[in-house]
Amino acid sequence: MPPPPSPSGRAAVLCGLGSWLPPRVVTNEELSRRLDTSDAWIRTRTGISRRHIAEPGQATSDLAVEAGRRALRSAGTDDVDAVVVATTTPDRSCPATAPLVASRLGLRGAAAFDISAVCTGFVYGLASAASLITAGVATRVLLIGADTYSTIVDPHDRTNAIIFGDGAGAVVLRGGRADEPGAVGHFDLGSDGTGEELIMVAAGGSRQRSTPGEADPQDRYFAMRGKEVFRHAVTRMTASAQATLTMADCKVEDIDRLVPHQANLRILRSVAEDLGLPPERLVTNVESVGNTGAASIPLALADAATRHTVQPGERMLLTAFGGGLTWGSCLLTWPALSRIDTPHNTGGTQAS
Ligand code: COA
């Protein structure tokens, strides 16, 4: 199952992992006090019981820097050639968030850019970061998935406010061999822009400009057609995961862990079932963090690694779906990482 040979003969190898969650936890009970909803409804429909929410004034880069710092420490390096930030909630629409994150991490001079693929951002980011390495453009890349959905979700919108949480997760990739644990690939990436309206923030871009007084305030908030998104999420992630297995000449039985974008527990279980994968191979932490957008896969990886529910040498299939519509999947053999710092245990060290 190693990645396909690259023209350079190099592969991109995951060698560091870090994550960070803002300390404030918002439970379903707290949401139920201000919204017409209930803990039972949220748990049954989504599998979520709590999420972390950024403080007012805390921006995506603040979360990204913390996760990035932990990933660099896990990789045992403070030197990368490129910083990639996957996010739907950049600090500003211009410039990108990555250069600021790079300089705050002491990586001034590194190439730095953002990836905008909504909840598929981390998988698109992995493909981009890996390509920089296999093309010989970079030897080490820091990839961060970070989102503060609380800044774009209407707090009075009970459908979306219950789903999303804030957080950041990061990995370091280095050049290595395709047969090493940690080598990433094959990749399947795709999109279908005819589904643009299913997930959208209507105002603030060049289509509906943010001239004061013009936009409906509601248009500045995240909007989603939940039922249709649900169906697409299941079918697209399943199809993309299957395409990746076919590409790598693998069967679903060869996969030890499925790590899907943590959208909703019902979606994740349906994907596992449609793939024919036993539910115990599903990696999920959506119950405690909600849907954290581009951060969700690295947060799930960090959670599983620190709880030792993934072991070095296990074969993983990552799959994601998001607005755009976009989707993507990737194979990875879990590496032995010397340390992973958990979000609230800054001094603590856990070997995976
Ligand atoms: N609490 C209580 N009731 C709620 C509610 C909430 N938080 N949100 C919606 N409802 C109500 C609706 O108003 C509706 O009421 P009605 O029947 O009187 O009209 C009812 O619950 C059913 O709504 P519906 O939208 O059909 O529910 P659902 O089972 O589809 O669940 C989602 C809604 C959003 C949880 C679900 O569609 C979903 O998870 N979609 C995918 C979201 C996602 O993962 N997006 C990210 C992908 S990257």
Short mmCIF file of C-alpha atoms and ligand atoms in Angstrom, two decimals:
data_model
loop_
_atom_site.label_atom_id
_atom_site.label_comp_id
_atom_site.label_asym_id
_atom_site.label_seq_id
_atom_site.Cartn_x
_atom_site.Cartn_y
_atom_site.Cartn_z
CA MET A 1 0.00 0.00 0.00
CA PRO A 2 2.93 2.47 -0.30
CA PRO A 3 2.32 5.70 -2.24
CA PRO A 4 2.88 5.62 -6.00
CA PRO A 5 6.46 6.28 -7.10
CA SER A 6 7.14 9.98 -7.69
CA PRO A 7 9.47 11.15 -10.48
CA SER A 8 11.97 12.26 -7.82
CA GLY A 9 11.81 8.88 -6.05
CA ARG A 10 10.91 10.77 -2.86
CA ALA A 11 7.80 10.32 -0.76
CA ALA A 12 6.26 12.63 1.84
CA VAL A 13 6.37 11.12 5.33
CA LEU A 14 4.31 12.29 8.32
CA CYS A 15 6.76 12.88 11.18
CA GLY A 16 4.94 15.24 13.61
CA LEU A 17 1.43 15.79 14.92
CA GLY A 18 -0.07 18.45 17.18
CA SER A 19 -3.46 19.86 18.05
CA TRP A 20 -5.04 22.66 20.01
CA LEU A 21 -8.55 23.39 21.23
CA PRO A 22 -9.66 26.65 22.81
CA PRO A 23 -10.28 25.94 26.52
CA ARG A 24 -13.92 27.07 26.62
CA VAL A 25 -16.26 24.07 26.34
CA VAL A 26 -19.89 24.57 25.32
CA THR A 27 -22.12 21.62 26.19
CA ASN A 28 -25.43 20.68 24.61
CA GLU A 29 -27.10 21.68 27.89
CA GLU A 30 -25.63 25.19 27.61
CA LEU A 31 -26.90 25.50 24.01
CA SER A 32 -30.32 24.22 25.09
CA ARG A 33 -30.61 27.09 27.55
CA ARG A 34 -30.46 29.69 24.76
CA LEU A 35 -31.73 27.78 21.70
CA ASP A 36 -34.89 25.77 21.03
CA THR A 37 -33.09 22.43 21.14
CA SER A 38 -32.15 19.68 23.58
CA ASP A 39 -29.23 17.48 24.51
CA ALA A 40 -31.21 14.43 23.39
CA TRP A 41 -32.00 15.92 19.94
CA ILE A 42 -28.38 16.92 19.33
CA ARG A 43 -26.94 13.59 20.47
CA THR A 44 -29.42 11.54 18.47
CA ARG A 45 -29.10 13.55 15.25
CA THR A 46 -25.35 14.26 15.35
CA GLY A 47 -23.59 12.25 18.08
CA ILE A 48 -22.16 15.51 19.46
CA SER A 49 -22.27 16.30 23.18
CA ARG A 50 -19.91 19.27 23.44
CA ARG A 51 -17.58 21.49 21.43
CA HIS A 52 -14.80 24.01 22.10
CA ILE A 53 -15.44 27.64 21.23
CA ALA A 54 -12.87 30.42 20.77
CA GLU A 55 -13.05 33.48 23.02
CA PRO A 56 -14.14 36.79 21.46
CA GLY A 57 -11.06 38.24 19.80
CA GLN A 58 -9.42 34.84 19.35
CA ALA A 59 -8.77 34.29 15.63
CA THR A 60 -7.96 31.23 13.51
CA SER A 61 -4.24 32.09 13.47
CA ASP A 62 -4.17 31.99 17.29
CA LEU A 63 -5.38 28.38 17.24
CA ALA A 64 -3.19 27.49 14.25
CA VAL A 65 -0.02 28.77 15.95
CA GLU A 66 -0.66 26.61 19.03
CA ALA A 67 -1.29 23.45 16.96
CA GLY A 68 1.65 24.24 14.68
CA ARG A 69 4.00 24.69 17.63
CA ARG A 70 2.98 21.30 19.02
CA ALA A 71 3.42 19.59 15.63
CA LEU A 72 6.92 21.06 15.23
CA ARG A 73 7.81 19.86 18.74
CA SER A 74 6.44 16.41 17.93
CA ALA A 75 8.61 16.33 14.78
CA GLY A 76 11.62 17.56 16.77
CA THR A 77 12.28 20.42 14.37
CA ASP A 78 11.92 24.18 14.15
CA ASP A 79 12.82 24.31 10.50
CA VAL A 80 10.35 23.88 7.63
CA ASP A 81 10.42 25.26 4.08
CA ALA A 82 6.67 25.82 3.79
CA VAL A 83 3.64 26.47 5.99
CA VAL A 84 0.21 25.58 4.61
CA VAL A 85 -2.95 26.57 6.48
CA ALA A 86 -6.23 24.92 5.45
CA THR A 87 -9.15 27.04 6.66
CA THR A 88 -12.59 28.38 5.82
CA THR A 89 -12.28 31.09 8.46
CA PRO A 90 -9.05 32.96 7.66
CA ASP A 91 -8.17 35.88 9.94
CA ARG A 92 -8.87 38.20 7.02
CA SER A 93 -10.01 37.80 3.39
CA CYS A 94 -6.65 39.33 2.45
CA PRO A 95 -3.84 38.45 3.09
CA ALA A 96 -3.70 34.71 3.71
CA THR A 97 -3.38 33.49 7.31
CA ALA A 98 -0.37 31.21 6.71
CA PRO A 99 2.34 33.92 6.44
CA LEU A 100 1.28 35.36 9.82
CA VAL A 101 1.25 31.88 11.38
CA ALA A 102 4.69 31.16 9.91
CA SER A 103 6.21 34.34 11.30
CA ARG A 104 4.62 33.82 14.73
CA LEU A 105 6.21 30.37 14.78
CA GLY A 106 9.63 31.88 13.99
CA LEU A 107 9.49 30.53 10.43
CA ARG A 108 9.86 33.87 8.66
CA GLY A 109 11.08 33.29 5.10
CA ALA A 110 9.21 29.99 4.66
CA ALA A 111 6.76 29.74 1.77
CA ALA A 112 3.27 30.22 3.22
CA PHE A 113 -0.19 29.97 1.72
CA ASP A 114 -3.78 29.05 2.58
CA ILE A 115 -5.92 26.25 1.18
CA SER A 116 -9.64 26.91 0.80
CA ALA A 117 -11.56 23.64 0.38
CA VAL A 118 -13.90 23.93 3.39
CA CYS A 119 -14.05 20.66 5.35
CA THR A 120 -11.93 18.87 2.73
CA GLY A 121 -9.14 21.41 3.33
CA PHE A 122 -6.89 19.14 5.34
CA VAL A 123 -6.86 16.37 2.71
CA TYR A 124 -6.30 18.91 -0.09
CA GLY A 125 -3.56 20.39 2.11
CA LEU A 126 -1.93 16.98 2.57
CA ALA A 127 -1.89 16.47 -1.19
CA SER A 128 -0.39 19.95 -1.73
CA ALA A 129 2.20 19.59 1.02
CA ALA A 130 3.17 16.10 -0.18
CA SER A 131 3.49 17.41 -3.75
CA LEU A 132 5.85 20.18 -2.64
CA ILE A 133 8.06 17.48 -1.15
CA THR A 134 7.93 14.94 -3.97
CA ALA A 135 8.52 17.73 -6.53
CA GLY A 136 11.66 18.73 -4.64
CA VAL A 137 10.34 22.23 -3.83
CA ALA A 138 10.44 21.63 -0.06
CA THR A 139 12.08 19.14 2.27
CA ARG A 140 9.80 19.78 5.27
CA VAL A 141 6.28 21.25 5.34
CA LEU A 142 4.06 22.24 8.27
CA LEU A 143 0.39 21.70 7.40
CA ILE A 144 -2.23 23.13 9.75
CA GLY A 145 -6.00 22.66 9.55
CA ALA A 146 -7.62 25.40 11.63
CA ASP A 147 -11.12 26.81 11.85
CA THR A 148 -13.16 29.08 14.08
CA TYR A 149 -16.64 28.37 12.76
CA SER A 150 -18.08 30.19 15.77
CA THR A 151 -17.07 33.41 13.95
CA ILE A 152 -19.31 32.66 10.93
CA VAL A 153 -22.18 30.62 12.42
CA ASP A 154 -25.22 32.60 13.54
CA PRO A 155 -25.42 31.90 17.30
CA HIS A 156 -29.25 31.93 16.99
CA ASP A 157 -29.28 29.32 14.20
CA ARG A 158 -30.07 26.10 16.04
CA THR A 159 -29.29 23.89 13.03
CA ASN A 160 -25.68 25.01 12.63
CA ALA A 161 -24.77 26.27 16.10
CA ILE A 162 -25.11 22.74 17.48
CA ILE A 163 -22.84 21.16 14.86
CA PHE A 164 -19.71 23.27 14.69
CA GLY A 165 -16.80 23.76 17.06
CA ASP A 166 -13.44 25.54 16.88
CA GLY A 167 -9.99 23.95 16.86
CA ALA A 168 -6.73 23.34 15.06
CA GLY A 169 -4.64 20.29 14.18
CA ALA A 170 -1.29 20.13 12.44
CA VAL A 171 1.19 17.69 10.92
CA VAL A 172 4.78 17.97 9.74
CA LEU A 173 5.74 16.15 6.56
CA ARG A 174 9.34 15.46 5.52
CA GLY A 175 10.98 13.85 2.52
CA GLY A 176 11.52 10.11 2.86
CA ARG A 177 10.92 6.72 1.29
CA ALA A 178 7.61 5.35 0.04
CA ASP A 179 7.98 2.18 2.12
CA GLU A 180 8.48 4.06 5.43
CA PRO A 181 5.67 4.23 8.02
CA GLY A 182 4.16 7.69 7.73
CA ALA A 183 4.41 7.83 3.92
CA VAL A 184 1.26 9.49 2.51
CA GLY A 185 -0.56 8.60 -0.74
CA HIS A 186 -2.41 7.51 -2.87
CA PHE A 187 -4.76 10.49 -3.15
CA ASP A 188 -8.20 10.93 -4.66
CA LEU A 189 -9.42 14.55 -4.88
CA GLY A 190 -12.58 15.90 -6.50
CA SER A 191 -15.17 18.66 -6.68
CA ASP A 192 -18.61 19.52 -8.05
CA GLY A 193 -19.34 23.26 -8.14
CA THR A 194 -22.96 22.70 -9.13
CA GLY A 195 -23.49 22.07 -5.40
CA GLU A 196 -22.15 25.53 -4.45
CA GLU A 197 -25.39 26.57 -2.76
CA LEU A 198 -25.55 23.61 -0.37
CA ILE A 199 -22.87 25.11 1.89
CA MET A 200 -22.24 28.81 1.66
CA VAL A 201 -21.44 32.15 3.24
CA ALA A 202 -23.21 34.30 0.63
CA ALA A 203 -21.76 37.75 1.34
CA GLY A 204 -18.27 39.14 1.76
CA GLY A 205 -16.68 37.90 -1.46
CA SER A 206 -16.59 39.46 -4.94
CA ARG A 207 -20.04 38.06 -5.90
CA GLN A 208 -21.91 39.77 -3.08
CA ARG A 209 -19.61 42.49 -1.84
CA SER A 210 -19.38 43.57 1.74
CA THR A 211 -20.38 47.19 1.17
CA PRO A 212 -21.93 48.54 4.40
CA GLY A 213 -25.71 48.38 4.33
CA GLU A 214 -25.94 46.21 1.22
CA ALA A 215 -25.78 42.65 2.41
CA ASP A 216 -28.57 41.01 4.37
CA PRO A 217 -26.88 40.39 7.77
CA GLN A 218 -28.04 36.81 7.46
CA ASP A 219 -25.94 36.48 4.28
CA ARG A 220 -22.79 36.96 6.32
CA TYR A 221 -23.48 33.78 8.20
CA PHE A 222 -22.74 30.19 7.27
CA ALA A 223 -25.74 28.53 5.61
CA MET A 224 -26.18 24.83 4.92
CA ARG A 225 -28.91 22.65 3.41
CA GLY A 226 -28.43 19.94 6.03
CA LYS A 227 -30.39 17.03 4.60
CA GLU A 228 -28.85 17.29 1.12
CA VAL A 229 -25.38 17.80 2.59
CA PHE A 230 -25.88 14.68 4.68
CA ARG A 231 -26.61 12.58 1.59
CA HIS A 232 -23.71 14.02 -0.39
CA ALA A 233 -21.31 13.59 2.52
CA VAL A 234 -22.06 9.87 2.74
CA THR A 235 -21.99 9.12 -0.98
CA ARG A 236 -18.99 11.32 -1.83
CA MET A 237 -16.78 10.13 1.03
CA THR A 238 -17.66 6.50 0.33
CA ALA A 239 -16.97 6.83 -3.41
CA SER A 240 -13.72 8.73 -2.85
CA ALA A 241 -12.50 6.20 -0.29
CA GLN A 242 -13.31 3.36 -2.68
CA ALA A 243 -11.52 5.13 -5.56
CA THR A 244 -8.42 5.50 -3.37
CA LEU A 245 -8.44 1.82 -2.44
CA THR A 246 -8.78 0.86 -6.10
CA MET A 247 -5.90 3.17 -7.04
CA ALA A 248 -3.68 1.51 -4.44
CA ASP A 249 -4.88 -1.98 -5.38
CA CYS A 250 -6.16 -2.44 -1.82
CA LYS A 251 -9.24 -3.99 -0.32
CA VAL A 252 -11.26 -2.55 2.55
CA GLU A 253 -10.07 -5.49 4.70
CA ASP A 254 -6.53 -4.11 4.34
CA ILE A 255 -7.57 -0.94 6.23
CA ASP A 256 -7.08 -0.89 10.00
CA ARG A 257 -8.53 2.59 10.64
CA LEU A 258 -10.93 4.82 8.74
CA VAL A 259 -10.43 8.47 9.70
CA PRO A 260 -13.25 10.49 8.13
CA HIS A 261 -13.87 14.21 8.42
CA GLN A 262 -15.81 14.42 11.69
CA ALA A 263 -19.06 15.85 10.32
CA ASN A 264 -21.71 13.96 12.24
CA LEU A 265 -21.61 10.50 13.82
CA ARG A 266 -24.48 9.22 11.66
CA ILE A 267 -22.59 10.26 8.52
CA LEU A 268 -19.40 8.55 9.73
CA ARG A 269 -21.19 5.32 10.61
CA SER A 270 -22.95 5.28 7.24
CA VAL A 271 -19.64 5.72 5.39
CA ALA A 272 -18.04 2.87 7.35
CA GLU A 273 -21.07 0.66 6.73
CA ASP A 274 -21.24 1.45 3.00
CA LEU A 275 -17.53 0.64 2.70
CA GLY A 276 -18.08 -2.66 4.53
CA LEU A 277 -15.73 -1.64 7.34
CA PRO A 278 -16.42 -2.89 10.89
CA PRO A 279 -17.55 0.03 13.14
CA GLU A 280 -14.69 -0.56 15.60
CA ARG A 281 -12.24 0.52 12.89
CA LEU A 282 -13.84 3.96 12.70
CA VAL A 283 -11.80 6.72 14.36
CA THR A 284 -14.08 9.39 15.81
CA ASN A 285 -13.95 12.21 18.33
CA VAL A 286 -16.94 14.21 17.03
CA GLU A 287 -18.73 13.60 20.34
CA SER A 288 -16.32 15.89 22.21
CA VAL A 289 -15.37 18.52 19.57
CA GLY A 290 -18.21 18.69 17.02
CA ASN A 291 -17.44 19.46 13.39
CA THR A 292 -14.22 21.51 13.38
CA GLY A 293 -13.93 21.91 9.60
CA ALA A 294 -10.37 21.67 8.25
CA ALA A 295 -9.12 20.81 11.75
CA SER A 296 -11.25 17.72 12.17
CA ILE A 297 -9.03 14.99 10.70
CA PRO A 298 -5.79 16.04 12.47
CA LEU A 299 -7.75 16.55 15.71
CA ALA A 300 -9.18 13.03 15.38
CA LEU A 301 -5.69 11.66 14.63
CA ALA A 302 -4.18 13.44 17.65
CA ASP A 303 -7.00 12.27 19.89
CA ALA A 304 -6.62 8.65 18.74
CA ALA A 305 -2.82 8.73 18.96
CA THR A 306 -2.76 10.12 22.49
CA ARG A 307 -5.36 7.58 23.61
CA HIS A 308 -3.36 4.83 21.85
CA THR A 309 -6.33 3.74 19.79
CA VAL A 310 -4.07 3.88 16.72
CA GLN A 311 -0.79 2.00 16.67
CA PRO A 312 2.32 2.48 14.57
CA GLY A 313 2.16 0.38 11.41
CA GLU A 314 -1.65 0.53 11.13
CA ARG A 315 -2.97 1.29 7.67
CA MET A 316 -5.25 4.29 7.60
CA LEU A 317 -7.70 5.66 5.11
CA LEU A 318 -8.51 9.36 5.53
CA THR A 319 -11.58 10.72 3.76
CA ALA A 320 -13.26 14.12 3.76
CA PHE A 321 -16.16 16.02 2.26
CA GLY A 322 -16.98 19.71 2.37
CA GLY A 323 -18.49 22.77 0.76
CA GLY A 324 -17.71 23.45 -2.86
CA LEU A 325 -18.68 20.68 -3.10
CA THR A 326 -15.28 19.11 -2.52
CA TRP A 327 -14.05 15.69 -1.40
CA GLY A 328 -10.81 13.80 -1.04
CA SER A 329 -9.18 10.71 0.42
CA CYS A 330 -5.69 9.49 1.16
CA LEU A 331 -3.85 6.44 2.45
CA LEU A 332 -1.27 6.53 5.21
CA THR A 333 0.61 4.03 7.37
CA TRP A 334 0.70 5.32 10.94
CA PRO A 335 4.26 6.22 12.02
CA ALA A 336 5.90 5.88 15.44
CA LEU A 337 5.95 9.48 16.72
CA SER A 338 8.25 10.20 19.64
CA ARG A 339 5.88 12.73 21.24
CA ILE A 340 2.43 14.20 20.83
CA ASP A 341 1.29 17.03 23.08
CA THR A 342 -2.40 16.97 23.88
CA PRO A 343 -4.25 20.29 23.65
CA HIS A 344 -4.58 20.86 27.40
CA ASN A 345 -1.45 19.11 28.52
CA THR A 346 1.24 21.43 27.31
CA GLY A 347 3.90 19.87 29.47
CA GLY A 348 2.76 16.29 28.86
CA THR A 349 4.29 13.98 26.35
CA GLN A 350 2.82 10.80 24.98
CA ALA A 351 4.49 8.44 22.59
CA SER A 352 2.17 6.90 20.04
N1 COA B 1 -32.91 21.11 17.76
C1 COA B 1 -34.20 20.69 17.66
N2 COA B 1 -34.82 20.60 16.47
C2 COA B 1 -34.13 20.96 15.38
C3 COA B 1 -32.80 21.42 15.45
C4 COA B 1 -32.19 21.49 16.70
N3 COA B 1 -30.93 21.90 16.89
N4 COA B 1 -32.37 21.70 14.19
C5 COA B 1 -33.40 21.44 13.37
N5 COA B 1 -34.46 21.00 14.09
C6 COA B 1 -35.79 20.61 13.63
C7 COA B 1 -36.13 21.14 12.27
O1 COA B 1 -36.62 22.46 12.36
C8 COA B 1 -37.18 20.15 11.80
O2 COA B 1 -38.39 20.49 12.35
P1 COA B 1 -39.76 20.29 11.52
O3 COA B 1 -39.84 18.83 11.27
O4 COA B 1 -40.80 20.81 12.45
O5 COA B 1 -39.59 21.09 10.28
C9 COA B 1 -36.72 18.84 12.41
O6 COA B 1 -35.82 19.19 13.50
C10 COA B 1 -35.98 17.96 11.45
O7 COA B 1 -35.03 18.76 10.77
P2 COA B 1 -34.09 18.17 9.70
O8 COA B 1 -33.24 19.25 9.12
O9 COA B 1 -34.89 17.33 8.76
O10 COA B 1 -33.21 17.21 10.65
P3 COA B 1 -32.11 16.20 10.26
O11 COA B 1 -32.42 14.89 10.83
O12 COA B 1 -31.75 16.28 8.81
O13 COA B 1 -30.88 16.78 11.08
C11 COA B 1 -28.85 18.00 10.66
C12 COA B 1 -30.36 18.08 10.79
C13 COA B 1 -28.32 19.37 10.30
C14 COA B 1 -28.28 17.54 12.01
C15 COA B 1 -28.51 16.95 9.57
O14 COA B 1 -29.21 17.24 8.39
C16 COA B 1 -27.07 16.89 9.28
O15 COA B 1 -26.29 16.47 10.12
N6 COA B 1 -26.65 17.29 8.05
C17 COA B 1 -25.27 17.28 7.69
C18 COA B 1 -24.55 18.37 8.40
C19 COA B 1 -23.09 18.24 8.29
O16 COA B 1 -22.51 17.29 8.80
N7 COA B 1 -22.47 19.18 7.63
C20 COA B 1 -21.10 19.24 7.46
C21 COA B 1 -20.68 18.46 6.29
S1 COA B 1 -19.06 18.90 5.89
#
